[in-house]
XYZ file of C-alpha atoms in Angstrom:
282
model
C 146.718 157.543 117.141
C 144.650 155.431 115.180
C 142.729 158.580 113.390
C 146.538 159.368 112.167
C 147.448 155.801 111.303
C 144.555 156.173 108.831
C 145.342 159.194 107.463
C 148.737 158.188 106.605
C 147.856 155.085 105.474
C 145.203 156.232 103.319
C 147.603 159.030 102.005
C 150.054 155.978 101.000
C 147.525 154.522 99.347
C 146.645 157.440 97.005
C 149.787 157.925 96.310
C 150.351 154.190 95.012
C 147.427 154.506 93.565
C 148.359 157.621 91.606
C 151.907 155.538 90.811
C 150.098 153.098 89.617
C 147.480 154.759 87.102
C 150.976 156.515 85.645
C 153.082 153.527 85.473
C 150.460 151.700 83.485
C 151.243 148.060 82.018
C 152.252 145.727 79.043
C 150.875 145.539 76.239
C 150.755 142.034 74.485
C 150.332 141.167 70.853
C 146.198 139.895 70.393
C 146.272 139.903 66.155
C 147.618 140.614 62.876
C 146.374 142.012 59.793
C 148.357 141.679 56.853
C 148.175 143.982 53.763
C 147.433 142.930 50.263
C 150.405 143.445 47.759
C 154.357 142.973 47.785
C 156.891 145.400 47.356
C 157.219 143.942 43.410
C 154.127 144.608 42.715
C 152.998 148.057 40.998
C 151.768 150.748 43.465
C 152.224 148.756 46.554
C 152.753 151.334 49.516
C 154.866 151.859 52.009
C 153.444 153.412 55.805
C 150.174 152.682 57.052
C 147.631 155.042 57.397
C 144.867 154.026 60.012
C 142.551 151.026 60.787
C 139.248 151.494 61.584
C 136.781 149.105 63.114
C 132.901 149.012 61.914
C 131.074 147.155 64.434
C 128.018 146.377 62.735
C 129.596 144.948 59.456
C 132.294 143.232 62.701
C 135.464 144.391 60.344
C 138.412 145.699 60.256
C 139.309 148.485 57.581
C 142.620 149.543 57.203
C 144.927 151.884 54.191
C 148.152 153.139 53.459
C 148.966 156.566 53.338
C 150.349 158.090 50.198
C 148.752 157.749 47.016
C 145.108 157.158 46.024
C 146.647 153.875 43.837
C 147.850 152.257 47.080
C 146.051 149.261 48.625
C 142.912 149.162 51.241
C 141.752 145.864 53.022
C 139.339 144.776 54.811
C 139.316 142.114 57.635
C 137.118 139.863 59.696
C 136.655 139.924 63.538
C 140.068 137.274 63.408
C 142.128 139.276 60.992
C 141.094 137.241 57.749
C 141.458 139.459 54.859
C 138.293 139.064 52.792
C 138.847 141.833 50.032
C 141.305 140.978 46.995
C 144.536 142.396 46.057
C 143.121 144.825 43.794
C 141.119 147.175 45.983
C 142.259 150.487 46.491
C 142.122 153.353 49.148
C 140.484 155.673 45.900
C 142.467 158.894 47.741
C 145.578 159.697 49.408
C 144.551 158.338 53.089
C 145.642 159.792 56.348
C 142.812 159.045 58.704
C 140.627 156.888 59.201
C 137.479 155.552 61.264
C 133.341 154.441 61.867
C 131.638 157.477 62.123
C 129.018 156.255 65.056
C 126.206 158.775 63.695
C 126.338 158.451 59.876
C 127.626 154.604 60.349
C 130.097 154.963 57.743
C 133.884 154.158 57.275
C 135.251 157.756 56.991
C 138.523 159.208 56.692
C 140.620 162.855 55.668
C 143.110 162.602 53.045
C 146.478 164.605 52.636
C 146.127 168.195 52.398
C 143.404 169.647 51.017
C 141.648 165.785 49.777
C 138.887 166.587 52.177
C 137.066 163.982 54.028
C 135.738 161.266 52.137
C 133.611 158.160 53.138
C 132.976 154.560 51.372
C 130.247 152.633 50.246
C 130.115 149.555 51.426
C 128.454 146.686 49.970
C 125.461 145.427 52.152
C 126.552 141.725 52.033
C 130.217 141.595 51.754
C 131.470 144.964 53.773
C 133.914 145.666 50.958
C 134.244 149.084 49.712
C 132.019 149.748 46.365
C 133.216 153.319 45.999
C 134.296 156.269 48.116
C 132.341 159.965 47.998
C 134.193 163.168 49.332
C 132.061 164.480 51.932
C 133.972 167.417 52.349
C 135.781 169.226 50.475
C 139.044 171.284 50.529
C 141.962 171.347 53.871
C 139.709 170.640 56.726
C 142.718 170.125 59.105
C 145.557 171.766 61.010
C 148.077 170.581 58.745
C 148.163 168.530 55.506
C 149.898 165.226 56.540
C 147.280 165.124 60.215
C 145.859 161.647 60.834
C 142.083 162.162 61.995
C 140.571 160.016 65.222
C 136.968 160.439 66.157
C 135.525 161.191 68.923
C 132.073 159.465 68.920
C 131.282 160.850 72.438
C 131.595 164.568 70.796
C 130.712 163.422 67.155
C 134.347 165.026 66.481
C 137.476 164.615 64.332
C 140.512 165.482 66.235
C 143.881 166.322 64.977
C 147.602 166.999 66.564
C 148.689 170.533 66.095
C 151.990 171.042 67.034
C 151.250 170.524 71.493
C 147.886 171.287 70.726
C 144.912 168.805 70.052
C 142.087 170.348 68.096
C 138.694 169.302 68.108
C 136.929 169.367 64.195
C 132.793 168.929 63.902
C 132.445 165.618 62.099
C 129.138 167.240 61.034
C 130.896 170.168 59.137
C 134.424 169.438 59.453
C 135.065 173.130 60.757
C 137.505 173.457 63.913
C 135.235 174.133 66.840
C 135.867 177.009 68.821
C 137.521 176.485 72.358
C 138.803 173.052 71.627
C 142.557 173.168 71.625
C 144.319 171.270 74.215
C 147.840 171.426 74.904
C 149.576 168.245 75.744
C 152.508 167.810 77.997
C 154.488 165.731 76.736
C 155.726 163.160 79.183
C 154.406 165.045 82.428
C 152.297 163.907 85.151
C 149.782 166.865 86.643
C 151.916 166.641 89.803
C 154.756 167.469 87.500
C 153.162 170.290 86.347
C 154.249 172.335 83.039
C 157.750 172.463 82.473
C 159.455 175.363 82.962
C 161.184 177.247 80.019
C 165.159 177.707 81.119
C 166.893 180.820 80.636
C 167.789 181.443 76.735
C 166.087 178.423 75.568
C 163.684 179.053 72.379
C 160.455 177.958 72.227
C 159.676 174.930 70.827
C 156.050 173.490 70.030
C 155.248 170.607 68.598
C 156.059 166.738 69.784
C 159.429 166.358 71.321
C 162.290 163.916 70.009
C 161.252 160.510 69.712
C 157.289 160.857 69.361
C 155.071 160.374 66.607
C 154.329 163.442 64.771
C 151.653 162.807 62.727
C 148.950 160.450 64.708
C 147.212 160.413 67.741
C 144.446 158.307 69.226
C 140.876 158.332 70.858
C 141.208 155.565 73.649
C 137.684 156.290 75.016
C 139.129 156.093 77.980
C 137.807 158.436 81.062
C 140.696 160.986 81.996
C 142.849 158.778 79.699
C 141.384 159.615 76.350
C 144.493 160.683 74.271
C 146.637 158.247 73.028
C 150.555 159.327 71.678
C 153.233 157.477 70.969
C 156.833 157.196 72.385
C 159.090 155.800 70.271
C 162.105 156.053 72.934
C 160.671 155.051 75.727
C 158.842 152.493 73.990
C 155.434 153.132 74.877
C 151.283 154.413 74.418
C 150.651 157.391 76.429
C 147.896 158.378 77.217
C 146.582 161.959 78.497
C 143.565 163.427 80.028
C 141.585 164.821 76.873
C 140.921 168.205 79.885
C 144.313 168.794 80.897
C 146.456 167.078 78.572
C 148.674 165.931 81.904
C 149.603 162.214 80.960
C 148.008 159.602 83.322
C 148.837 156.249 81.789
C 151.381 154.509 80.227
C 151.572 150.980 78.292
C 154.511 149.153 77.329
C 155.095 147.912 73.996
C 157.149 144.619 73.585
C 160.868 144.880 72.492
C 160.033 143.054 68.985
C 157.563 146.014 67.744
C 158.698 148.135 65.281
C 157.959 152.055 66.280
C 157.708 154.666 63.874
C 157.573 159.060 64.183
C 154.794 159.051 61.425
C 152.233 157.411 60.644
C 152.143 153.619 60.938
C 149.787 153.465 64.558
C 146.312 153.383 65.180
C 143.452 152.280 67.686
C 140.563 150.850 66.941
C 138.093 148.155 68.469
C 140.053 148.467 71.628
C 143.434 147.510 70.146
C 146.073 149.602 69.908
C 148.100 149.648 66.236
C 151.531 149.411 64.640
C 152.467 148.939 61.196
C 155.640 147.214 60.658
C 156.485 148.505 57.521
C 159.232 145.466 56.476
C 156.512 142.487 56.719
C 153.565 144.943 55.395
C 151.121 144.112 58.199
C 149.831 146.048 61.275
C 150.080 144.429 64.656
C 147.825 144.764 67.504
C 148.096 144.699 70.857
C 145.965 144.897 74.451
């Protein structure tokens, strides 16, 4: 009797547990870093690209996506921006982030911009000019956000379902690295089934972001998508690509299907594109 009191209760438990991991929590805004310019001023961009953090020089980098022209910033550990109105991204920005072996701010740029990285200078942090490391598409498609990977040294990208793995050493797609995400679904869920007659469909459903996705770091939990619908990070196992967390944005964030979200220093990103700032929450 008491053997199969156990079992059941320890079956319970796993299964809140399981609940649990899925059902995730709230996120709450921690900081704010607003962008240089106004929307009178020449050049002044519209949708953020990506924020990166660079924990040596303990700032924040972050660029709008678009145009070369439009503005890049860079922030202390408390969101102060210490670089002036005038500094630009130097390319058209899509990703960007601290590459944890060459120490640099990198990023790709919009079709075939390559990857670039900056020079910073020693004292100040601030950008002192950018260099294309590599050159040409090195990307799924041209308007893919990069996040890296510093546990792989890898750039990854969303492909339609598929996450694919680049070599931030060479920026070529490594071979076996696709993942297919299913979107919205638990691994006891399983993959959905096709119905009868409907056509297949890849990419992001309704609703998500099509452009970005994140590298939590996270173990089992390291892909990070978001839902603008449901109103919510979620984040998948970077193996299976079954989803095994969910956090809950506040009601006052505004959500966006491109662009405009990021993760970096453990914060997760949105760009409100009215007040020109990106928000973060934890």
């Amino acid at each position: 009797m008491k053997k199969t009191l156990l079992l059941i209760l320890a079956f319970v438990s796993g299964t809140t547990f399981a609940v649990a991991q899925v059902s995730g929590r709230s996120l709450k805004k921690v900081m704010e870093l607003q962008m240089p310019r106004t929307t009178d001023d020449d050049m002044p961009g519209t949708r953020g690209a990506s924020v990166a953090w660079h924990p040596v020089q303990k700032k924040y980098y972050a660029s709008f996506a678009g145009n070369a022209g439009y503005p890049h910033a860079v922030f202390n550990m408390t969101g102060k921006r210490i670089s002036g109105d005038e500094l630009n991204t130097d390319v058209d920005t899509r990703g960007l982030w601290y590459n944890a072996k060459t120490k640099k701010i990198s990023g790709n740029g919009y079709a075939s911009n390559g990857w670039f990285n900056y020079t910073l200078d020693p004292k100040t942090g601030i950008p002192s000019q950018y260099n294309i490391e590599f050159e040409g598409t090195n990307q799924p498609n041209d308007q893919c956000v990069g996040t890296y990977n510093p546990l792989a040294n890898e750039v990854l990208f969303l492909d339609g379902d598929n996450v694919v793995a680049y070599s931030a050493a060479d920026a070529k797609e490594k071979d076996g690295s696709r993942i297919t995400l299913h979107w919205g679904r638990t691994k006891s869920q399983g993959v959905a089934e096709k119905k009868e007659g409907e056509e297949d469909v890849t990419g992001p459903p309704e609703g998500y972001n099509k452009t970005t996705i994140i590298f939590s770091g996270i173990a089992g939990a390291e892909i990070g998508v978001l839902n603008t619908i449901d109103r919510q990070v979620e984040l998948y196992n970077g193996k299976t690509g079954f989803m095994t967390q969910k956090l809950k944005i506040p009601e006052d964030a505004v959500l966006e299907e491109s662009f405009n979200f990021a993760y970096a220093n453990g914060i997760y990103w949105l760009f409100n594109i009215e007040e020109r700032k990106w928000i973060g929450y934890k």
